[in-house]
XYZ file of C-alpha atoms in Angstrom:
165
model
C -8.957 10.555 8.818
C -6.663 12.547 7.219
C -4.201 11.565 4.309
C -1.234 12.763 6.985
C -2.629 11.082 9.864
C -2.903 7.647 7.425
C 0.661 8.106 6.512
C 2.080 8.405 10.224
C -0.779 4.970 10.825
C 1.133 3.557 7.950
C 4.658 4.146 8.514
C 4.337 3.367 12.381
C 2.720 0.375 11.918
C 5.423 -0.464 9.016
C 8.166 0.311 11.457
C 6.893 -1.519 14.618
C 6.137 -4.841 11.992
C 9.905 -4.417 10.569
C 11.288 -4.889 14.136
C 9.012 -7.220 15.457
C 10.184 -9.543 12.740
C 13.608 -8.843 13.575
C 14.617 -11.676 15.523
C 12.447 -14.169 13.868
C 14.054 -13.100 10.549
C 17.665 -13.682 12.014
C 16.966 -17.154 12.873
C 16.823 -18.007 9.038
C 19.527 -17.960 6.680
C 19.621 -16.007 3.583
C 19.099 -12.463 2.182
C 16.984 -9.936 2.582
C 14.798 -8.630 -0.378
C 13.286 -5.002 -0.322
C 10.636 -4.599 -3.527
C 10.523 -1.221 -3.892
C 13.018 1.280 -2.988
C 10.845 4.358 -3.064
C 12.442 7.166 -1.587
C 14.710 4.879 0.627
C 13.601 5.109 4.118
C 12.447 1.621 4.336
C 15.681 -0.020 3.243
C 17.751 2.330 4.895
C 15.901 1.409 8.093
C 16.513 -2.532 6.877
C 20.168 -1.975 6.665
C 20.335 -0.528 10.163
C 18.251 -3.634 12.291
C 19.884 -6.668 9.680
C 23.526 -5.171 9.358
C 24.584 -8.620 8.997
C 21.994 -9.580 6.527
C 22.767 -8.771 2.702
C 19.949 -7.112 1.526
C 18.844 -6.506 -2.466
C 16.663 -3.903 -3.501
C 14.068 -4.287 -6.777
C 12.648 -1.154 -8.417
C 12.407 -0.023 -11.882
C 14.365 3.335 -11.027
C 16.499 4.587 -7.933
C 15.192 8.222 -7.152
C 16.266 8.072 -3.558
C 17.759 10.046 -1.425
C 21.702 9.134 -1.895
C 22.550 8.639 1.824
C 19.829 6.050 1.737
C 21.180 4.621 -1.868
C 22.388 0.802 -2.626
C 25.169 0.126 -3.970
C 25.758 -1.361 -7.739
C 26.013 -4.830 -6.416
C 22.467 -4.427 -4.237
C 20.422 -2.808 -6.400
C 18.416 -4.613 -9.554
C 16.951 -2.149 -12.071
C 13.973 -2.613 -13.945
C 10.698 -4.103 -13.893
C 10.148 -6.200 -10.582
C 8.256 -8.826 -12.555
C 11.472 -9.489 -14.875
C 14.097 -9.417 -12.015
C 12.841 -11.313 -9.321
C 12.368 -13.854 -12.116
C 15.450 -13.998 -12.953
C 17.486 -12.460 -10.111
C 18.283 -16.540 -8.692
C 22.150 -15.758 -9.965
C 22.588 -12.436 -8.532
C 21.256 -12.750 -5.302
C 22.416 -16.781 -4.816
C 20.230 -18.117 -1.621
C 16.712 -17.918 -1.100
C 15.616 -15.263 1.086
C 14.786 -15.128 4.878
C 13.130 -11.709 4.478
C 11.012 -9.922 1.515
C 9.467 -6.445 2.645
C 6.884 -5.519 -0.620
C 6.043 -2.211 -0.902
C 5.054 -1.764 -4.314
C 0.914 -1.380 -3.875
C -0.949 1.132 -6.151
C -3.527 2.180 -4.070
C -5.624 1.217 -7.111
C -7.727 -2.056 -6.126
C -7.860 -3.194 -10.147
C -3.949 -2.517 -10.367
C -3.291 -3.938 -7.154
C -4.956 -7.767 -8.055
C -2.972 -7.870 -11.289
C 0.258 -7.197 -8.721
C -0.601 -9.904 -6.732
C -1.320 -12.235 -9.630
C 2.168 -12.464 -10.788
C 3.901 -11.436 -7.872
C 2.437 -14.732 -5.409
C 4.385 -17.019 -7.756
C 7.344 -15.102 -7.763
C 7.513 -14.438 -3.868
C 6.953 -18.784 -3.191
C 10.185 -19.003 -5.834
C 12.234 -16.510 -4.174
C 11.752 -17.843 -0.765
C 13.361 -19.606 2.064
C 11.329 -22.404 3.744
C 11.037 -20.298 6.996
C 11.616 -17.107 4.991
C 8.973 -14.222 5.983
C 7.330 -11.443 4.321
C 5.977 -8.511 5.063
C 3.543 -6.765 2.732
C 0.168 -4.467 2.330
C -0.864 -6.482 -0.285
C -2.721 -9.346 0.708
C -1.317 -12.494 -1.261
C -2.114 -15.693 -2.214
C 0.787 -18.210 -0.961
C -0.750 -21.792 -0.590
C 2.381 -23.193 1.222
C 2.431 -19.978 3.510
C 1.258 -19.802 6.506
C -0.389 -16.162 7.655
C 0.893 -14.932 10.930
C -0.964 -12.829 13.446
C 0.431 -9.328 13.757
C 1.568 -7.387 17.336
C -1.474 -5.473 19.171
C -1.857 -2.106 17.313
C -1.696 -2.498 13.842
C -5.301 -2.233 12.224
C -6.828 -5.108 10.432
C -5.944 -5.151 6.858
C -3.067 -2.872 6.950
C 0.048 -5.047 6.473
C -0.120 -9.223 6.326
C 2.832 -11.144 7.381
C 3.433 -14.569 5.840
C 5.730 -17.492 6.817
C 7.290 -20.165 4.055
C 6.153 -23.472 5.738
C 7.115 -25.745 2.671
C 8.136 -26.001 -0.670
C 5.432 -26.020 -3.083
């Protein structure tokens, strides 16, 4: 398969996983978390199907496009494993929603990200809160939810907060 025909896989399968979680999301109370701001398209895409969700955006620089841009208040600079940590204050609830887009593509890279991200994601949570991520994660008071027909094994994981820890 091509690398272009992986990326439309990708970002369609993204998409239709973003909206499927949609209503589910709505149901719980609290914020929405985007890790990883990348070019933008992703969290401008979250601001359009939760416009009454607040959403905050983690990446260790902002070199997106500026229609798809957070504002002061939504966006937390630096390195993800610092401000998540610490971002309790700022952000105030727990979160109903975390989309994690912040994979290497390098496997070795990749386990050390899920290492110390797994404790961070249970702390930032809401019990009910979802996430959405290509990393596959390991959340023992999580439960993993099956994903819509069409998206390929392996691709994206969803995960549910069943309980605190």
């Amino acid at each position: 398969m091509s690398r272009l025909d992986s990326f439309i896989r990708r970002m369609t399968s993204q998409k239709i996983l973003l909206e499927y979680l949609v209503d589910k999301v709505n149901e719980v109370e609290g914020p929405v978390l985007e890790l990883g701001l990348g070019n933008g398209r992703t969290y401008d895409h979250l601001r359009e199907i939760y416009p009454n969700k607040e959403i905050f955006v983690f990446d260790f620089a902002m070199n997106c496009h500026p229609s798809c841009a957070p504002d002061a208040e939504h966006m937390i600079l630096g390195d993800i494993r610092d401000t998540l940590a610490f971002c309790g204050p700022r952000v105030g609830a727990r979160a109903a929603f975390a989309h994690i887009d912040i994979g290497s593509a390098d496997p070795t890279n990749d386990l050390a990200i899920v290492n110390w991200l797994g404790p961070l994601v249970n702390e930032r949570m809401a019990v009910g809160g979802y996430v959405l991520t290509a990393l596959e994660l390991k959340l023992a008071n999580f439960e993993t939810l099956e994903k819509p027909e069409g998206i390929h094994q392996g691709r994206y994981h969803i995960y549910r907060k069943a309980a605190e820890a």
